[in-house]
XYZ file of C-alpha atoms in Angstrom:
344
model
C -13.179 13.265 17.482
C -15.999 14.688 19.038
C -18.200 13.793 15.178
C -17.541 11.618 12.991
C -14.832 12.361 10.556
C -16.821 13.213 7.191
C -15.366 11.482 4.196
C -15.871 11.026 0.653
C -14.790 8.289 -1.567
C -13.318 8.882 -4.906
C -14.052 6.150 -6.858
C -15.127 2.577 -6.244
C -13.677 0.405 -8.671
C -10.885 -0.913 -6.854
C -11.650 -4.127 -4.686
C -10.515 -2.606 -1.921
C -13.394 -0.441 -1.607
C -14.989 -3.081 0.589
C -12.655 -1.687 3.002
C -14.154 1.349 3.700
C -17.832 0.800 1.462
C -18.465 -2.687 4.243
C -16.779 -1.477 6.654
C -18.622 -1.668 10.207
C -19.876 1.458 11.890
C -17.959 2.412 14.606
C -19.451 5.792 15.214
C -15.844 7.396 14.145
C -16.483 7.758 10.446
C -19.513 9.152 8.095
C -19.372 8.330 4.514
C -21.166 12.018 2.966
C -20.500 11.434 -0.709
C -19.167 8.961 -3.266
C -17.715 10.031 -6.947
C -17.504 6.964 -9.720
C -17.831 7.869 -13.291
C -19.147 5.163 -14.465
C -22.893 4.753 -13.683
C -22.651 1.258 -13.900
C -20.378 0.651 -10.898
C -21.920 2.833 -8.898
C -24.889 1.187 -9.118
C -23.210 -1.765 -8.727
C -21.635 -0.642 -5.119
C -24.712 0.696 -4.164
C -26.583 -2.535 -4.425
C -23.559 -4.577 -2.723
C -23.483 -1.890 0.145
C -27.126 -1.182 0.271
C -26.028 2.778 -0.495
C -28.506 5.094 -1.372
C -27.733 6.275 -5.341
C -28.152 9.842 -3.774
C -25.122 10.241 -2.103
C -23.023 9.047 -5.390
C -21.436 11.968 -8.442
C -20.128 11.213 -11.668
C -18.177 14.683 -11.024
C -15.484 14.684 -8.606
C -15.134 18.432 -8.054
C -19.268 18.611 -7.908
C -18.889 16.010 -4.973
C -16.209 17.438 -3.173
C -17.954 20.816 -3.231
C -21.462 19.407 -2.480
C -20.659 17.459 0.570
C -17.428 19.209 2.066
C -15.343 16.361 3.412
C -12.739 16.626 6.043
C -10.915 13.804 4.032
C -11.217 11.723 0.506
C -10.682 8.244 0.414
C -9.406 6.950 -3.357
C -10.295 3.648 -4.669
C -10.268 4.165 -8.262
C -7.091 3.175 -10.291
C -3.613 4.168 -9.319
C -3.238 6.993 -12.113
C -6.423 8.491 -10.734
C -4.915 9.660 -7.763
C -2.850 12.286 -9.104
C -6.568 14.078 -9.854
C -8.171 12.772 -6.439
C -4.878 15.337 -5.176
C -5.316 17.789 -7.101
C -8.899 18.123 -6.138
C -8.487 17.829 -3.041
C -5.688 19.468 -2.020
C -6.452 22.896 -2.657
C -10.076 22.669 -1.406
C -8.102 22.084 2.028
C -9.215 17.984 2.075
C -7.314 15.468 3.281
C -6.250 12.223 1.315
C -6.084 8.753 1.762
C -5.010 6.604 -1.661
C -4.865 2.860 -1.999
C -0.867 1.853 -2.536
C 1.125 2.620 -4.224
C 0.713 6.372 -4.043
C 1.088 6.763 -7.941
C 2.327 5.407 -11.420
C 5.232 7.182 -11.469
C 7.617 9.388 -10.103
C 6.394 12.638 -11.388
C 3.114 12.233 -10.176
C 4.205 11.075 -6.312
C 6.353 14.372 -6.485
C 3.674 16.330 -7.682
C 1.450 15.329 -4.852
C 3.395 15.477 -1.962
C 4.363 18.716 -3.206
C 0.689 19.802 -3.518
C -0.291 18.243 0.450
C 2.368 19.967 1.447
C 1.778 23.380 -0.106
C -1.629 23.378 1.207
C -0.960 21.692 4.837
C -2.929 18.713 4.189
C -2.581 14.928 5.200
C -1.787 12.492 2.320
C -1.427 8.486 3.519
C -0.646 5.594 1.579
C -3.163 2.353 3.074
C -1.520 -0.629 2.533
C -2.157 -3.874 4.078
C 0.986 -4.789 5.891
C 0.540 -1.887 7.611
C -2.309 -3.393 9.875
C -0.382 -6.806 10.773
C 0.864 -6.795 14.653
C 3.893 -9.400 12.971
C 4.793 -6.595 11.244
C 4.946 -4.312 13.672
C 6.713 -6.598 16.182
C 9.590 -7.304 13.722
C 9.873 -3.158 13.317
C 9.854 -3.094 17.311
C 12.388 -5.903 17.681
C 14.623 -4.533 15.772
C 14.702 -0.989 16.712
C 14.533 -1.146 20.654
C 16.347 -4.446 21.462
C 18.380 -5.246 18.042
C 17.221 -8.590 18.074
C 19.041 -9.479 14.946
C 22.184 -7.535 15.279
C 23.152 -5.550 12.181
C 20.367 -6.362 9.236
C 22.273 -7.505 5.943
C 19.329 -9.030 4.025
C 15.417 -8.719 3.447
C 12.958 -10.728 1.790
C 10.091 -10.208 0.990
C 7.412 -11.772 -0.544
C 3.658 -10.591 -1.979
C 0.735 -11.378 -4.566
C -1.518 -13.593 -4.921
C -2.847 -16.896 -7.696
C -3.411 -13.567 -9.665
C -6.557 -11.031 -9.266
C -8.711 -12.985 -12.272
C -7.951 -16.384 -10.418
C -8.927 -14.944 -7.266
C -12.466 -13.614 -9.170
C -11.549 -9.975 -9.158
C -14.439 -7.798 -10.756
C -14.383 -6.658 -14.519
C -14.296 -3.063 -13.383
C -11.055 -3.641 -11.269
C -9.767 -5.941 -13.961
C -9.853 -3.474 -16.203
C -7.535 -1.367 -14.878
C -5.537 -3.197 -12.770
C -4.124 -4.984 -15.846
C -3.331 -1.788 -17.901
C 0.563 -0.397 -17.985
C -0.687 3.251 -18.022
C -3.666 3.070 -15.160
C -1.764 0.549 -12.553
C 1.567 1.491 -14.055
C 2.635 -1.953 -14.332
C 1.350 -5.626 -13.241
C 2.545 -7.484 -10.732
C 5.612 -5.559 -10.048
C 3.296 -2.624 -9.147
C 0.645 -4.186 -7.976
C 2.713 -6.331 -5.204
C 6.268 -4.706 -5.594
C 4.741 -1.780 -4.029
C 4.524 -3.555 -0.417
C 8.219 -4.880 -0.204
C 9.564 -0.993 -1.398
C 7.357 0.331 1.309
C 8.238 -2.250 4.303
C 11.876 -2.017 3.189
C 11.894 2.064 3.269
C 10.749 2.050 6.697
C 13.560 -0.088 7.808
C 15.970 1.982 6.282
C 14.306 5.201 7.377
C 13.379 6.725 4.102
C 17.533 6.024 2.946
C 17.844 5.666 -0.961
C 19.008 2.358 -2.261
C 22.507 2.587 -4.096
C 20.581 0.315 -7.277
C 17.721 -1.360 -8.134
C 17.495 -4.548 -10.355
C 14.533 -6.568 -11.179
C 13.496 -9.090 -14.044
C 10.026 -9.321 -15.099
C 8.286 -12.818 -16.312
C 5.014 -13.050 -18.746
C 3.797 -16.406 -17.564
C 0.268 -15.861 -18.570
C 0.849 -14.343 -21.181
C -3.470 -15.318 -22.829
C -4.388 -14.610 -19.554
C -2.580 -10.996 -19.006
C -1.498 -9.589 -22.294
C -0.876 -6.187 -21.159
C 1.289 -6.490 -18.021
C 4.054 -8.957 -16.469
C 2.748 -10.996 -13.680
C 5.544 -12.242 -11.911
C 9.083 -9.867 -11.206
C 12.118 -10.409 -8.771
C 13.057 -6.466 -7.445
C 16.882 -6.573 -6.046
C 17.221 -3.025 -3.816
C 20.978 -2.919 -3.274
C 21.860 -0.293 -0.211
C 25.510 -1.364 -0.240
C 25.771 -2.797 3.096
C 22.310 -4.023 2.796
C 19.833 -5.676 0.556
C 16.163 -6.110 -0.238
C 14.762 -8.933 -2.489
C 11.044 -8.645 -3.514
C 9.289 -10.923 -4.822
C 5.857 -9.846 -6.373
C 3.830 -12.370 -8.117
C 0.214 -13.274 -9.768
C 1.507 -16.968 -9.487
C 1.819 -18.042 -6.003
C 0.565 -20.802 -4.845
C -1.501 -19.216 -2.776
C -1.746 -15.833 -1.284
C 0.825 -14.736 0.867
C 2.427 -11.302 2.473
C 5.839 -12.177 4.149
C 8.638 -10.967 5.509
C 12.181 -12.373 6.321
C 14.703 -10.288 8.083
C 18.407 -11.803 8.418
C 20.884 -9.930 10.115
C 24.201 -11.038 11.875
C 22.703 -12.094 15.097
C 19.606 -13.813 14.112
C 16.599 -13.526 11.990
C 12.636 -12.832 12.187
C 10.401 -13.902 9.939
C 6.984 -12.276 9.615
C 5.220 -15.478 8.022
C 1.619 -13.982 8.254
C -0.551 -11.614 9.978
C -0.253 -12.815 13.320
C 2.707 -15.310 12.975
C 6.192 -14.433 14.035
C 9.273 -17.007 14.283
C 12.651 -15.751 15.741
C 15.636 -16.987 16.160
C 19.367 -15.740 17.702
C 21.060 -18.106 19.374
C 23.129 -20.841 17.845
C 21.875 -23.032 21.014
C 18.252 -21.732 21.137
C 16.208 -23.537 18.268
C 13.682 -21.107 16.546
C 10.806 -19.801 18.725
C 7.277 -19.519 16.412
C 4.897 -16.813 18.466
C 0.901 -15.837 18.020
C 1.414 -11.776 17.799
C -2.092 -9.422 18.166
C -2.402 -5.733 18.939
C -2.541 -6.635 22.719
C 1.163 -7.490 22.413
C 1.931 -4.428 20.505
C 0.352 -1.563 19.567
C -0.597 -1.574 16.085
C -3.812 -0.065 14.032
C -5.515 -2.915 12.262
C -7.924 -0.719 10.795
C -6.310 1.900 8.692
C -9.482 4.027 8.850
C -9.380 4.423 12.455
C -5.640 5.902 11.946
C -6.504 8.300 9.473
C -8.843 9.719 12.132
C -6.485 9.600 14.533
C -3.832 11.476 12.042
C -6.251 14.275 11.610
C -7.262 14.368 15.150
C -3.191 14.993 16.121
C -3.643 12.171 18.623
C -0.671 10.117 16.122
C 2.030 11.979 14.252
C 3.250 10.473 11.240
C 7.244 9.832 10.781
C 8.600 10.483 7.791
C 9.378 6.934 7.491
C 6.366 6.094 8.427
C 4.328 3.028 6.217
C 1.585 5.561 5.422
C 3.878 8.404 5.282
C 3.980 10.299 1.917
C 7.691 11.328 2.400
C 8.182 6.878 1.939
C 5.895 6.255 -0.362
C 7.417 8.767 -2.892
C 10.656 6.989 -2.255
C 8.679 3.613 -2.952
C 7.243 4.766 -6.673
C 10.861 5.711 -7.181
C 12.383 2.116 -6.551
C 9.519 1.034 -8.683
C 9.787 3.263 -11.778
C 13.789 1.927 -11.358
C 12.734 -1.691 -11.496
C 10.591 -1.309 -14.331
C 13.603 0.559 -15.956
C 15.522 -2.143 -15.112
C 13.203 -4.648 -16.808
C 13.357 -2.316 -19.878
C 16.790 -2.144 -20.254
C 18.041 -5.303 -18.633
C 20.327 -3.105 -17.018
C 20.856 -2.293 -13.050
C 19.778 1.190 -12.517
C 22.225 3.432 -10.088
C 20.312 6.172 -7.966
């Protein structure tokens, strides 16, 4: 783009606003407004990000009207970006939410229908969209079928859990609440393995979903499990996510088996492959000069709503998956409810 893309950020609550709120200048963005309800953390950000209090609202609609964004970036909790959509949306303004895309199924429905009803871009940012391990698994197995025929998919995500870690009060304070995260752990980590796992399968539906949910901090999080096991059956193929506020450590992995070989995705920049019986397992450094991959989510929104990338359906950010992904995960907490599998 020719100017900076003008955006606005909905809230600032989330942690993640660092993304975007410390995010260096590249010349390609211009933040023009901020909306956060609650005076405090907007002060808060303001003093982190050395942001001038003038540019924040306590109004969403007053914001989006006052400083006419191209786009709105939403970093407030997950139910809150139903009403960043409906905002936006009609006022012509693009969207970008933090994943998942919503707390439940009605609500993802309700805003892809409203993006697409008035023509505008909605993506889903997640993190394991920016790793080139990632997105040399993806190629491998597309263009050479390194693996053979995928049977099984692991996939693991979280964290010591976001108080260990010394997540704020103000993200604490939703991110632990059933009705503003939609869940705990499950949500809050669940959400990447449904999304890497719909992309593989090109937006398919699963046959079933079933998942078990554990309470193993229970004085710690009252509200919300921290710790579930999501089994996404596809018949001839099967996803197991693990989601947890009790690793070890922090981790986002990825295993891929099929009946060739397998890749494993063990960080960021760490692949290990494998598919020869002869041919002992081969552990590669992958960056985005061996593939192309954008490890800055910001700079592919711009590129979105220049038309210089089209988004697949399938695609990680891609509304058209990530409504599929709040639907495996309103059928694994379902399935935690019940103690039942639940059948699509």
């Amino acid at each position: 783009m020719a100017q900076p893309l003008r955006v606005a950020v909905a809230g600032v609550s989330h942690g993640h606003a660092a993304f975007i709120l410390g995010r260096p200048d590249k010349g390609d963005i211009r933040i023009a407004g901020i909306y956060e309800p609650d005076v405090a953390v907007a002060k808060l950000r303001a003093k982190q990000y050395h942001l001038p209090e003038n540019i924040f609202y306590t109004r969403l609609d007053q914001m989006l009207d006052a400083v006419k964004p191209a786009a709105v970036l939403a970093f407030g909790s997950i139910k809150a970006h139903r009403e960043v959509v409906e905002a936006a949306a009609p006022r012509h303004i693009h969207v970008m939410v933090e994943k998942p895309l919503a707390t439940t199924v009605e609500d993802a429905v309700f805003m892809d229908s409203l993006a697409r009803r008035y023509k505008v871009q909605l993506l889903t940012d997640y993190e394991t969209s920016w790793y080139p391990s990632v997105a040399k698994v993806f190629q491998l197995l597309e263009d050479s079928s390194f693996a053979g025929q995928v049977r099984k998919v692991t996939i693991n995500d979280g964290h010591q859990g976001p108080k260990e870690i010394g997540c704020g009060p103000e993200f604490l304070q939703w991110l632990t609440d059933p009705v503003l995260n939609g869940g705990g752990a499950l949500m809050d980590f669940g959400c990447y393995g449904a999304n890497l796992m719909t992309h593989l399968m090109k937006n398919r539906l699963p046959v079933s979903v079933t998942a078990i949910a554990r309470h193993y901090k229970p004085l710690v999080y009252p509200k919300v499990e921290d710790d579930a096991t999501i089994l996404v059956d596809y018949g001839d193929e099967q996803c197991t996510i693990q989601a947890s506020w009790n690793w070890t450590f922090s981790r986002k992995d990825m295993e891929v088996y099929g009946d060739k070989g397998y890749l494993i995705a063990a960080d960021k920049n760490t692949l290990i492959q494998r598919n020869s019986e002869r041919t002992p397992a081969v552990t590669r450094r992958i960056t985005a000069t061996d593939i192309p991959v954008y490890e800055d989510p910001f700079s592919y929104l711009v590129d979105v709503l220049s038309g210089k990338v089209n988004m697949p359906p399938h695609g990680l950010y891609a509304p058209a998956n990530n409504v599929i992904v709040v639907r495996i995960l309103a059928a694994a907490r379902e399935s935690v409810r019940t103690g039942k599998t639940v059948r699509f």
